[in-house]
PDB file of C-alpha atoms and ligand atoms in Angstrom:
ATOM      1  CA  MET A 229      96.735  93.786 139.684  1.00  0.00           C
ATOM      2  CA  PRO A 230      96.784  91.062 136.799  1.00  0.00           C
ATOM      3  CA  PRO A 231     100.070  89.188 136.358  1.00  0.00           C
ATOM      4  CA  ALA A 232     102.449  90.645 133.785  1.00  0.00           C
ATOM      5  CA  PRO A 233     102.949  88.767 130.590  1.00  0.00           C
ATOM      6  CA  ARG A 234     106.183  86.869 130.497  1.00  0.00           C
ATOM      7  CA  LYS A 235     105.599  85.184 127.065  1.00  0.00           C
ATOM      8  CA  ALA A 236     105.319  86.657 123.739  1.00  0.00           C
ATOM      9  CA  ILE A 237     104.206  84.983 120.341  1.00  0.00           C
ATOM     10  CA  PHE A 238     105.865  86.347 117.024  1.00  0.00           C
ATOM     11  CA  PRO A 239     103.531  85.266 114.187  1.00  0.00           C
ATOM     12  CA  VAL A 240     105.869  84.811 111.259  1.00  0.00           C
ATOM     13  CA  GLY A 241     104.149  82.238 109.200  1.00  0.00           C
ATOM     14  CA  GLY A 242     102.570  84.543 106.444  1.00  0.00           C
ATOM     15  CA  LEU A 243     103.510  84.658 102.953  1.00  0.00           C
ATOM     16  CA  GLY A 244     104.462  88.179 102.383  1.00  0.00           C
ATOM     17  CA  THR A 245     102.912  88.099  98.923  1.00  0.00           C
ATOM     18  CA  ARG A 246     102.919  92.076  98.833  1.00  0.00           C
ATOM     19  CA  PHE A 247     106.762  91.974  98.799  1.00  0.00           C
ATOM     20  CA  LEU A 248     107.266  89.349  95.917  1.00  0.00           C
ATOM     21  CA  PRO A 249     109.518  88.594  94.585  1.00  0.00           C
ATOM     22  CA  VAL A 250     111.989  89.368  97.538  1.00  0.00           C
ATOM     23  CA  THR A 251     109.742  87.047  99.758  1.00  0.00           C
ATOM     24  CA  LYS A 252     109.892  84.075  97.480  1.00  0.00           C
ATOM     25  CA  ALA A 253     113.071  82.668  99.239  1.00  0.00           C
ATOM     26  CA  LEU A 254     113.476  85.379 102.180  1.00  0.00           C
ATOM     27  CA  PRO A 255     110.907  85.819 105.036  1.00  0.00           C
ATOM     28  CA  LYS A 256     109.279  88.985 104.989  1.00  0.00           C
ATOM     29  CA  GLU A 257     110.305  89.512 108.728  1.00  0.00           C
ATOM     30  CA  MET A 258     113.878  89.543 107.822  1.00  0.00           C
ATOM     31  CA  LEU A 259     113.509  92.316 105.378  1.00  0.00           C
ATOM     32  CA  PRO A 260     116.119  95.099 106.924  1.00  0.00           C
ATOM     33  CA  VAL A 261     115.449  98.472 108.199  1.00  0.00           C
ATOM     34  CA  VAL A 262     118.768 100.015 107.837  1.00  0.00           C
ATOM     35  CA  ASP A 263     120.699  97.128 108.891  1.00  0.00           C
ATOM     36  CA  LYS A 264     118.649  95.154 111.080  1.00  0.00           C
ATOM     37  CA  PRO A 265     115.868  92.743 110.120  1.00  0.00           C
ATOM     38  CA  LEU A 266     112.196  93.619 111.264  1.00  0.00           C
ATOM     39  CA  ILE A 267     111.950  90.621 113.454  1.00  0.00           C
ATOM     40  CA  GLN A 268     114.879  91.520 115.460  1.00  0.00           C
ATOM     41  CA  TYR A 269     113.235  95.096 116.282  1.00  0.00           C
ATOM     42  CA  ALA A 270     110.313  93.269 117.633  1.00  0.00           C
ATOM     43  CA  VAL A 271     112.273  90.724 119.783  1.00  0.00           C
ATOM     44  CA  GLU A 272     114.431  93.689 121.250  1.00  0.00           C
ATOM     45  CA  GLU A 273     111.275  95.459 121.885  1.00  0.00           C
ATOM     46  CA  ALA A 274     109.601  92.503 123.842  1.00  0.00           C
ATOM     47  CA  ARG A 275     112.989  92.069 125.732  1.00  0.00           C
ATOM     48  CA  ALA A 276     112.911  95.707 126.747  1.00  0.00           C
ATOM     49  CA  ALA A 277     109.322  94.991 128.059  1.00  0.00           C
ATOM     50  CA  GLY A 278     110.451  92.228 130.188  1.00  0.00           C
ATOM     51  CA  ILE A 279     109.376  89.341 128.274  1.00  0.00           C
ATOM     52  CA  GLU A 280     111.281  85.961 129.099  1.00  0.00           C
ATOM     53  CA  GLU A 281     109.838  83.382 126.749  1.00  0.00           C
ATOM     54  CA  PHE A 282     109.700  84.062 122.871  1.00  0.00           C
ATOM     55  CA  ILE A 283     107.650  81.916 120.811  1.00  0.00           C
ATOM     56  CA  PHE A 284     107.984  82.047 117.239  1.00  0.00           C
ATOM     57  CA  VAL A 285     105.257  80.725 114.790  1.00  0.00           C
ATOM     58  CA  THR A 286     107.012  79.974 111.400  1.00  0.00           C
ATOM     59  CA  GLY A 287     106.162  78.417 108.216  1.00  0.00           C
ATOM     60  CA  ARG A 288     107.592  76.823 105.220  1.00  0.00           C
ATOM     61  CA  GLY A 289     110.864  78.806 104.105  1.00  0.00           C
ATOM     62  CA  LYS A 290     111.377  80.769 107.179  1.00  0.00           C
ATOM     63  CA  SER A 291     114.574  79.062 108.545  1.00  0.00           C
ATOM     64  CA  ALA A 292     116.455  82.348 108.022  1.00  0.00           C
ATOM     65  CA  ILE A 293     114.677  83.509 111.175  1.00  0.00           C
ATOM     66  CA  GLU A 294     115.953  80.564 113.414  1.00  0.00           C
ATOM     67  CA  ASP A 295     119.435  81.011 111.988  1.00  0.00           C
ATOM     68  CA  HIS A 296     119.323  84.776 112.754  1.00  0.00           C
ATOM     69  CA  PHE A 297     118.827  84.102 116.560  1.00  0.00           C
ATOM     70  CA  ASP A 298     121.397  81.345 116.612  1.00  0.00           C
ATOM     71  CA  HIS A 299     125.152  81.317 117.178  1.00  0.00           C
ATOM     72  CA  SER A 300     127.209  81.470 114.163  1.00  0.00           C
ATOM     73  CA  TYR A 301     130.447  79.987 114.999  1.00  0.00           C
ATOM     74  CA  GLU A 302     132.391  80.664 111.603  1.00  0.00           C
ATOM     75  CA  LEU A 303     131.179  84.431 111.871  1.00  0.00           C
ATOM     76  CA  ARG A 304     132.269  84.662 115.557  1.00  0.00           C
ATOM     77  CA  ASP A 305     135.768  82.988 114.728  1.00  0.00           C
ATOM     78  CA  THR A 306     136.115  85.272 111.708  1.00  0.00           C
ATOM     79  CA  LEU A 307     135.444  88.666 113.704  1.00  0.00           C
ATOM     80  CA  MET A 308     137.602  87.647 116.585  1.00  0.00           C
ATOM     81  CA  ALA A 309     140.449  86.994 114.164  1.00  0.00           C
ATOM     82  CA  ARG A 310     140.073  90.278 112.612  1.00  0.00           C
ATOM     83  CA  ASP A 311     139.592  92.013 116.154  1.00  0.00           C
ATOM     84  CA  LYS A 312     135.997  93.467 115.244  1.00  0.00           C
ATOM     85  CA  LYS A 313     134.971  93.525 118.751  1.00  0.00           C
ATOM     86  CA  ALA A 314     131.957  96.017 118.332  1.00  0.00           C
ATOM     87  CA  GLU A 315     130.409  93.829 115.637  1.00  0.00           C
ATOM     88  CA  LEU A 316     131.146  90.777 117.804  1.00  0.00           C
ATOM     89  CA  ASP A 317     129.584  92.237 121.049  1.00  0.00           C
ATOM     90  CA  ALA A 318     126.513  93.300 119.007  1.00  0.00           C
ATOM     91  CA  LEU A 319     126.015  89.736 117.708  1.00  0.00           C
ATOM     92  CA  GLU A 320     126.518  88.230 121.189  1.00  0.00           C
ATOM     93  CA  ASP A 321     124.036  90.700 122.599  1.00  0.00           C
ATOM     94  CA  MET A 322     121.096  89.643 120.414  1.00  0.00           C
ATOM     95  CA  LEU A 323     121.368  85.893 121.320  1.00  0.00           C
ATOM     96  CA  LEU A 324     118.493  84.900 123.652  1.00  0.00           C
ATOM     97  CA  GLU A 325     119.340  82.527 126.440  1.00  0.00           C
ATOM     98  CA  PRO A 326     119.187  78.699 125.856  1.00  0.00           C
ATOM     99  CA  GLY A 327     115.554  77.545 126.455  1.00  0.00           C
ATOM    100  CA  GLN A 328     113.947  81.139 126.052  1.00  0.00           C
ATOM    101  CA  VAL A 329     113.050  80.311 122.479  1.00  0.00           C
ATOM    102  CA  ALA A 330     110.647  78.172 120.811  1.00  0.00           C
ATOM    103  CA  TYR A 331     109.670  77.530 117.260  1.00  0.00           C
ATOM    104  CA  ILE A 332     106.428  76.133 116.056  1.00  0.00           C
ATOM    105  CA  ARG A 333     105.291  75.515 112.552  1.00  0.00           C
ATOM    106  CA  GLN A 334     102.168  76.699 111.189  1.00  0.00           C
ATOM    107  CA  GLN A 335     101.666  74.271 108.464  1.00  0.00           C
ATOM    108  CA  GLU A 336      99.467  76.257 106.366  1.00  0.00           C
ATOM    109  CA  PRO A 337      99.052  80.273 106.613  1.00  0.00           C
ATOM    110  CA  LEU A 338      95.531  80.400 107.450  1.00  0.00           C
ATOM    111  CA  GLY A 339      95.462  83.774 109.100  1.00  0.00           C
ATOM    112  CA  LEU A 340      97.051  85.591 112.134  1.00  0.00           C
ATOM    113  CA  GLY A 341      94.608  83.945 114.305  1.00  0.00           C
ATOM    114  CA  HIS A 342      95.416  80.545 113.494  1.00  0.00           C
ATOM    115  CA  ALA A 343      99.141  81.341 113.870  1.00  0.00           C
ATOM    116  CA  VAL A 344      98.440  82.411 117.499  1.00  0.00           C
ATOM    117  CA  TRP A 345      96.419  79.377 118.015  1.00  0.00           C
ATOM    118  CA  CYS A 346      99.401  77.111 116.901  1.00  0.00           C
ATOM    119  CA  ALA A 347     101.071  78.320 120.184  1.00  0.00           C
ATOM    120  CA  ARG A 348      98.318  77.381 122.553  1.00  0.00           C
ATOM    121  CA  HIS A 349     100.105  74.595 124.121  1.00  0.00           C
ATOM    122  CA  MET A 350     102.807  76.615 125.204  1.00  0.00           C
ATOM    123  CA  ILE A 351     100.712  79.498 126.873  1.00  0.00           C
ATOM    124  CA  HIS A 352      99.420  77.365 130.193  1.00  0.00           C
ATOM    125  CA  GLY A 353      96.431  79.830 130.655  1.00  0.00           C
ATOM    126  CA  GLU A 354      98.675  82.971 131.123  1.00  0.00           C
ATOM    127  CA  PRO A 355      98.215  86.180 129.388  1.00  0.00           C
ATOM    128  CA  VAL A 356     100.451  86.511 126.331  1.00  0.00           C
ATOM    129  CA  ALA A 357     101.811  89.190 124.168  1.00  0.00           C
ATOM    130  CA  VAL A 358     101.602  89.093 120.483  1.00  0.00           C
ATOM    131  CA  LEU A 359     103.805  91.258 118.269  1.00  0.00           C
ATOM    132  CA  SER A 360     103.702  91.524 114.481  1.00  0.00           C
ATOM    133  CA  ALA A 361     106.966  92.280 113.393  1.00  0.00           C
ATOM    134  CA  ASP A 362     105.647  94.224 110.246  1.00  0.00           C
ATOM    135  CA  ASP A 363     104.362  97.017 112.582  1.00  0.00           C
ATOM    136  CA  LEU A 364     107.468  98.681 113.551  1.00  0.00           C
ATOM    137  CA  VAL A 365     107.185 101.443 116.288  1.00  0.00           C
ATOM    138  CA  LEU A 366     109.731 104.173 116.712  1.00  0.00           C
ATOM    139  CA  SER A 367     109.226 105.558 120.400  1.00  0.00           C
ATOM    140  CA  GLU A 368     111.091 106.586 123.454  1.00  0.00           C
ATOM    141  CA  VAL A 369     109.221 103.962 125.755  1.00  0.00           C
ATOM    142  CA  PRO A 370     108.993 100.429 123.636  1.00  0.00           C
ATOM    143  CA  CYS A 371     105.688 100.217 122.459  1.00  0.00           C
ATOM    144  CA  LEU A 372     105.101  96.719 124.120  1.00  0.00           C
ATOM    145  CA  LYS A 373     106.202  98.072 127.573  1.00  0.00           C
ATOM    146  CA  GLN A 374     103.502 100.935 127.127  1.00  0.00           C
ATOM    147  CA  VAL A 375     101.061  98.196 126.227  1.00  0.00           C
ATOM    148  CA  ILE A 376     101.975  96.007 129.276  1.00  0.00           C
ATOM    149  CA  ASP A 377     101.759  99.021 131.681  1.00  0.00           C
ATOM    150  CA  ALA A 378      98.230  99.903 130.525  1.00  0.00           C
ATOM    151  CA  TYR A 379      97.372  96.157 130.760  1.00  0.00           C
ATOM    152  CA  MET A 380      98.348  96.207 134.487  1.00  0.00           C
ATOM    153  CA  GLU A 381      95.888  98.867 135.045  1.00  0.00           C
ATOM    154  CA  VAL A 382      92.917  97.242 133.070  1.00  0.00           C
ATOM    155  CA  GLY A 383      93.673  93.487 132.237  1.00  0.00           C
ATOM    156  CA  GLY A 384      91.643  91.723 129.931  1.00  0.00           C
ATOM    157  CA  ASN A 385      92.467  91.961 126.287  1.00  0.00           C
ATOM    158  CA  LEU A 386      94.321  95.018 125.171  1.00  0.00           C
ATOM    159  CA  ALA A 387      95.806  96.191 121.917  1.00  0.00           C
ATOM    160  CA  ALA A 388      97.662  99.239 120.748  1.00  0.00           C
ATOM    161  CA  VAL A 389      95.569 101.538 118.589  1.00  0.00           C
ATOM    162  CA  MET A 390      95.818 104.387 116.373  1.00  0.00           C
ATOM    163  CA  ASP A 391      93.580 106.689 114.291  1.00  0.00           C
ATOM    164  CA  VAL A 392      93.814 106.232 110.614  1.00  0.00           C
ATOM    165  CA  PRO A 393      92.269 108.068 107.994  1.00  0.00           C
ATOM    166  CA  ARG A 394      88.676 106.908 107.119  1.00  0.00           C
ATOM    167  CA  GLU A 395      89.596 105.710 103.522  1.00  0.00           C
ATOM    168  CA  HIS A 396      92.123 103.179 105.020  1.00  0.00           C
ATOM    169  CA  THR A 397      89.698 101.424 107.640  1.00  0.00           C
ATOM    170  CA  ASP A 398      89.427  98.615 105.374  1.00  0.00           C
ATOM    171  CA  ARG A 399      93.113  97.678 105.894  1.00  0.00           C
ATOM    172  CA  TYR A 400      92.859  96.950 109.807  1.00  0.00           C
ATOM    173  CA  GLY A 401      90.806  95.692 112.879  1.00  0.00           C
ATOM    174  CA  ILE A 402      88.666  98.778 113.909  1.00  0.00           C
ATOM    175  CA  LEU A 403      87.131  99.539 117.260  1.00  0.00           C
ATOM    176  CA  ASP A 404      83.399 100.211 118.037  1.00  0.00           C
ATOM    177  CA  VAL A 405      84.316 102.498 121.166  1.00  0.00           C
ATOM    178  CA  VAL A 406      82.106 102.650 124.008  1.00  0.00           C
ATOM    179  CA  ALA A 407      84.365 104.745 126.368  1.00  0.00           C
ATOM    180  CA  ASP A 408      87.504 107.067 125.590  1.00  0.00           C
ATOM    181  CA  ASP A 409      89.606 108.961 128.140  1.00  0.00           C
ATOM    182  CA  GLY A 410      92.031 110.191 125.324  1.00  0.00           C
ATOM    183  CA  ARG A 411      94.647 107.390 126.214  1.00  0.00           C
ATOM    184  CA  LEU A 412      92.812 104.151 127.040  1.00  0.00           C
ATOM    185  CA  VAL A 413      89.684 103.362 124.927  1.00  0.00           C
ATOM    186  CA  GLU A 414      87.208 100.577 125.935  1.00  0.00           C
ATOM    187  CA  ALA A 415      85.566  98.718 122.889  1.00  0.00           C
ATOM    188  CA  ARG A 416      81.988  97.081 122.732  1.00  0.00           C
ATOM    189  CA  GLY A 417      83.126  95.494 119.417  1.00  0.00           C
ATOM    190  CA  LEU A 418      85.722  95.101 116.727  1.00  0.00           C
ATOM    191  CA  VAL A 419      85.267  94.784 113.129  1.00  0.00           C
ATOM    192  CA  GLU A 420      87.962  93.477 110.926  1.00  0.00           C
ATOM    193  CA  LYS A 421      88.728  95.494 107.707  1.00  0.00           C
ATOM    194  CA  PRO A 422      85.207  97.261 107.470  1.00  0.00           C
ATOM    195  CA  ALA A 423      84.514  99.579 104.326  1.00  0.00           C
ATOM    196  CA  PRO A 424      84.955 103.258 105.080  1.00  0.00           C
ATOM    197  CA  ALA A 425      81.263 103.852 105.295  1.00  0.00           C
ATOM    198  CA  ASP A 426      80.487 100.942 107.707  1.00  0.00           C
ATOM    199  CA  ALA A 427      83.532 101.704 109.953  1.00  0.00           C
ATOM    200  CA  PRO A 428      82.303 102.200 113.641  1.00  0.00           C
ATOM    201  CA  SER A 429      85.440 104.348 114.254  1.00  0.00           C
ATOM    202  CA  THR A 430      88.837 105.199 112.767  1.00  0.00           C
ATOM    203  CA  LEU A 431      90.705 103.648 115.594  1.00  0.00           C
ATOM    204  CA  SER A 432      92.815 100.892 114.138  1.00  0.00           C
ATOM    205  CA  ILE A 433      94.421  98.119 115.958  1.00  0.00           C
ATOM    206  CA  ILE A 434      98.207  97.748 115.234  1.00  0.00           C
ATOM    207  CA  GLY A 435     100.296  94.607 115.914  1.00  0.00           C
ATOM    208  CA  ARG A 436     100.884  94.913 119.469  1.00  0.00           C
ATOM    209  CA  TYR A 437      98.416  92.886 121.842  1.00  0.00           C
ATOM    210  CA  ILE A 438      97.957  91.311 125.366  1.00  0.00           C
ATOM    211  CA  LEU A 439      95.614  88.276 125.123  1.00  0.00           C
ATOM    212  CA  ASP A 440      93.457  86.874 127.759  1.00  0.00           C
ATOM    213  CA  PRO A 441      93.521  83.022 127.688  1.00  0.00           C
ATOM    214  CA  THR A 442      89.889  82.942 126.936  1.00  0.00           C
ATOM    215  CA  VAL A 443      91.058  84.118 123.308  1.00  0.00           C
ATOM    216  CA  PHE A 444      92.527  80.872 122.761  1.00  0.00           C
ATOM    217  CA  ASP A 445      89.224  78.972 123.239  1.00  0.00           C
ATOM    218  CA  GLU A 446      87.465  81.249 120.571  1.00  0.00           C
ATOM    219  CA  LEU A 447      90.204  80.703 118.084  1.00  0.00           C
ATOM    220  CA  GLY A 448      89.879  76.936 118.572  1.00  0.00           C
ATOM    221  CA  ARG A 449      86.363  77.179 116.867  1.00  0.00           C
ATOM    222  CA  GLN A 450      88.395  77.911 113.599  1.00  0.00           C
ATOM    223  CA  GLU A 451      85.904  80.367 112.354  1.00  0.00           C
ATOM    224  CA  THR A 452      86.955  82.371 109.432  1.00  0.00           C
ATOM    225  CA  GLY A 453      86.339  85.987 108.753  1.00  0.00           C
ATOM    226  CA  ALA A 454      87.645  88.695 106.376  1.00  0.00           C
ATOM    227  CA  GLY A 455      89.573  87.297 103.413  1.00  0.00           C
ATOM    228  CA  GLY A 456      88.639  83.878 104.510  1.00  0.00           C
ATOM    229  CA  GLU A 457      91.503  83.802 107.168  1.00  0.00           C
ATOM    230  CA  ILE A 458      91.157  83.121 110.785  1.00  0.00           C
ATOM    231  CA  GLN A 459      91.181  86.578 112.354  1.00  0.00           C
ATOM    232  CA  LEU A 460      92.759  87.211 115.815  1.00  0.00           C
ATOM    233  CA  THR A 461      90.434  90.344 116.208  1.00  0.00           C
ATOM    234  CA  ASP A 462      87.341  88.274 115.678  1.00  0.00           C
ATOM    235  CA  ALA A 463      88.345  85.908 118.507  1.00  0.00           C
ATOM    236  CA  MET A 464      89.104  88.961 120.737  1.00  0.00           C
ATOM    237  CA  ALA A 465      85.745  90.465 119.746  1.00  0.00           C
ATOM    238  CA  ARG A 466      83.976  87.474 120.721  1.00  0.00           C
ATOM    239  CA  THR A 467      85.127  87.448 124.443  1.00  0.00           C
ATOM    240  CA  ILE A 468      83.920  90.960 124.882  1.00  0.00           C
ATOM    241  CA  GLY A 469      81.214  90.726 127.625  1.00  0.00           C
ATOM    242  CA  ARG A 470      83.143  88.134 129.351  1.00  0.00           C
ATOM    243  CA  VAL A 471      86.400  90.022 129.051  1.00  0.00           C
ATOM    244  CA  PRO A 472      87.084  93.763 128.521  1.00  0.00           C
ATOM    245  CA  PHE A 473      88.850  95.012 125.470  1.00  0.00           C
ATOM    246  CA  HIS A 474      90.775  98.183 125.706  1.00  0.00           C
ATOM    247  CA  GLY A 475      92.896  99.950 122.996  1.00  0.00           C
ATOM    248  CA  LEU A 476      95.960 102.076 124.145  1.00  0.00           C
ATOM    249  CA  ARG A 477      96.675 105.020 121.971  1.00  0.00           C
ATOM    250  CA  PHE A 478     100.517 104.608 122.313  1.00  0.00           C
ATOM    251  CA  GLU A 479     103.104 107.171 122.007  1.00  0.00           C
ATOM    252  CA  GLY A 480     105.513 106.916 119.047  1.00  0.00           C
ATOM    253  CA  ARG A 481     105.472 106.721 115.303  1.00  0.00           C
ATOM    254  CA  ARG A 482     104.345 103.491 113.727  1.00  0.00           C
ATOM    255  CA  PHE A 483     105.317 102.249 110.195  1.00  0.00           C
ATOM    256  CA  ASP A 484     103.306  99.717 108.442  1.00  0.00           C
ATOM    257  CA  CYS A 485     106.252  97.491 107.026  1.00  0.00           C
ATOM    258  CA  GLY A 486     103.653  95.145 105.516  1.00  0.00           C
ATOM    259  CA  SER A 487     103.142  97.833 102.786  1.00  0.00           C
ATOM    260  CA  LYS A 488     105.914  99.008 100.470  1.00  0.00           C
ATOM    261  CA  ALA A 489     105.636 102.518 101.217  1.00  0.00           C
ATOM    262  CA  GLY A 490     105.675 101.965 104.875  1.00  0.00           C
ATOM    263  CA  PHE A 491     108.559  99.906 104.954  1.00  0.00           C
ATOM    264  CA  LEU A 492     110.431 102.419 102.712  1.00  0.00           C
ATOM    265  CA  GLU A 493     109.516 105.280 104.887  1.00  0.00           C
ATOM    266  CA  ALA A 494     110.627 103.262 107.978  1.00  0.00           C
ATOM    267  CA  ASN A 495     114.157 103.018 106.301  1.00  0.00           C
ATOM    268  CA  VAL A 496     114.347 106.773 105.891  1.00  0.00           C
ATOM    269  CA  ALA A 497     113.146 107.486 109.370  1.00  0.00           C
ATOM    270  CA  TYR A 498     115.540 105.066 111.080  1.00  0.00           C
ATOM    271  CA  ALA A 499     118.455 106.140 109.122  1.00  0.00           C
ATOM    272  CA  LEU A 500     117.651 109.658 110.244  1.00  0.00           C
ATOM    273  CA  GLU A 501     117.748 108.749 113.980  1.00  0.00           C
ATOM    274  CA  ARG A 502     121.190 107.430 113.129  1.00  0.00           C
ATOM    275  CA  ASP A 503     124.420 109.434 114.287  1.00  0.00           C
ATOM    276  CA  ASP A 504     126.401 107.552 111.638  1.00  0.00           C
ATOM    277  CA  LEU A 505     124.040 108.065 108.657  1.00  0.00           C
ATOM    278  CA  ARG A 506     121.946 111.434 109.544  1.00  0.00           C
ATOM    279  CA  ALA A 507     123.799 113.878 107.695  1.00  0.00           C
ATOM    280  CA  GLU A 508     124.318 111.772 104.566  1.00  0.00           C
ATOM    281  CA  MET A 509     120.593 110.705 104.490  1.00  0.00           C
ATOM    282  CA  ARG A 510     119.381 114.222 105.085  1.00  0.00           C
ATOM    283  CA  GLU A 511     121.143 115.338 102.015  1.00  0.00           C
ATOM    284  CA  ILE A 512     119.795 112.253 100.072  1.00  0.00           C
ATOM    285  CA  VAL A 513     116.116 113.179 101.140  1.00  0.00           C
ATOM    286  CA  ARG A 514     116.533 116.945 100.269  1.00  0.00           C
ATOM    287  CA  ARG A 515     118.174 115.737  96.794  1.00  0.00           C
ATOM    288  CA  TYR A 516     115.148 113.628  95.949  1.00  0.00           C
ATOM    289  CA  ALA A 517     112.685 116.051  97.383  1.00  0.00           C
ATOM    290  CA  ASP A 518     113.640 118.631  95.035  1.00  0.00           C
ATOM    291  CA  PRO A 519     114.664 116.756  91.799  1.00  0.00           C
ATOM    292  CA  ALA A 520     115.688 119.970  90.338  1.00  0.00           C
ATOM    293  CA  GLU A 521     118.519 120.478  92.596  1.00  0.00           C
ATOM    294  CA  GLY A 522     119.973 117.066  92.207  1.00  0.00           C
TER     295      GLY A 522
HETATM  296  P1  UTP B 118      99.858  89.991 107.040  1.00  0.00           P
HETATM  297  O1  UTP B 118      98.548  90.030 107.052  1.00  0.00           O
HETATM  298  O2  UTP B 118     100.641  91.014 106.559  1.00  0.00           O
HETATM  299  O3  UTP B 118     100.019  88.768 105.828  1.00  0.00           O
HETATM  300  O4  UTP B 118     100.515  89.202 108.250  1.00  0.00           O
HETATM  301  P2  UTP B 118     101.419  88.160 105.184  1.00  0.00           P
HETATM  302  O5  UTP B 118     101.150  86.993 104.461  1.00  0.00           O
HETATM  303  O6  UTP B 118     102.685  88.445 106.064  1.00  0.00           O
HETATM  304  O7  UTP B 118     101.821  89.258 103.953  1.00  0.00           O
HETATM  305  P3  UTP B 118     100.708  89.536 102.632  1.00  0.00           P
HETATM  306  O8  UTP B 118      99.611  90.281 103.106  1.00  0.00           O
HETATM  307  O9  UTP B 118     100.718  88.522 101.903  1.00  0.00           O
HETATM  308  O10 UTP B 118     101.806  90.571 101.892  1.00  0.00           O
HETATM  309  C1  UTP B 118     100.761  89.786 109.551  1.00  0.00           C
HETATM  310  C2  UTP B 118     101.877  89.006 110.372  1.00  0.00           C
HETATM  311  O11 UTP B 118     101.083  87.857 110.564  1.00  0.00           O
HETATM  312  C3  UTP B 118     102.019  86.769 110.203  1.00  0.00           C
HETATM  313  C4  UTP B 118     102.713  87.264 109.285  1.00  0.00           C
HETATM  314  O12 UTP B 118     104.009  86.631 108.992  1.00  0.00           O
HETATM  315  C5  UTP B 118     103.284  88.627 109.522  1.00  0.00           C
HETATM  316  O13 UTP B 118     104.140  88.779 110.452  1.00  0.00           O
HETATM  317  N1  UTP B 118     100.887  85.724 109.564  1.00  0.00           N
HETATM  318  C6  UTP B 118      99.884  85.928 108.736  1.00  0.00           C
HETATM  319  C7  UTP B 118     101.197  84.310 110.048  1.00  0.00           C
HETATM  320  O14 UTP B 118     101.900  84.057 110.901  1.00  0.00           O
HETATM  321  N2  UTP B 118     100.452  83.397 109.539  1.00  0.00           N
HETATM  322  C8  UTP B 118      99.413  83.699 108.813  1.00  0.00           C
HETATM  323  O15 UTP B 118      98.594  82.686 108.269  1.00  0.00           O
HETATM  324  C9  UTP B 118      99.192  85.004 108.353  1.00  0.00           C
END
């Protein structure tokens, strides 16, 4: 059995251009779903999956992320003075232990693969998880936990995958499938953002990966792919033959929070999951679904 990944990389160096103007001064990963920023969902998921080291690859204008995971003494004192214990506990709970967090700067946003490569000196030849905060997964078992459990069965490179409509293949990394047992899929190749007519399947990779250390050697070649960016899927694809690549059809509902519609849908879905908001939210959704009644 391979060793369980203990480290996770959170690439948060992108510009978030699809969300301008809000992302001019606010990192996309700090956009809230209900009352929690996207990046906090990702960190909580990683923690619940047993991750012990959290490596953020940041960029210009992303310091709000560092502040978010740090102590805020003024806030703590104010909450204590006002006897707001629940809020105080929630803030204390989300803090990571000293030494568990590292921030590395991606000086230029050259792509997801480049962001991951920037963390290479912290990996020391271990398998590592990568979580993209803009893929949010609502599930009973945290998505990364499902991915790690599958990795413990097959090792190599692994990513969470899901079927997408054929007309959307040009938005994702797509698997060229060689074997499929309905849960785990083995790929003989990966294609980044293929046109629907050229896509070898409709199985798309979402932002939950376990990387074999060989991927960092491939990333080191700095080869650019789709969109002129250094793509993580291209580097993983080049290791196939030396290292197996599996996709895991995970259990859960995934929201593409890198797109406006996906982000808005996530807010509705997560609000409907909350006891304190469900009734009001249902009423709001009903009203908008049938404007004649509003
Ligand atoms: P996206 O592909 O969604 O790019 O990145 P983006 O720049 O964030 O957003 P748009 O497309 O301009 O709206 C997916 C994840 O990879 C990170 C992003 O921060 C995001 O979490 N990323 C992307 C980097 O860390 N560095 C990069 O160079 C590109």
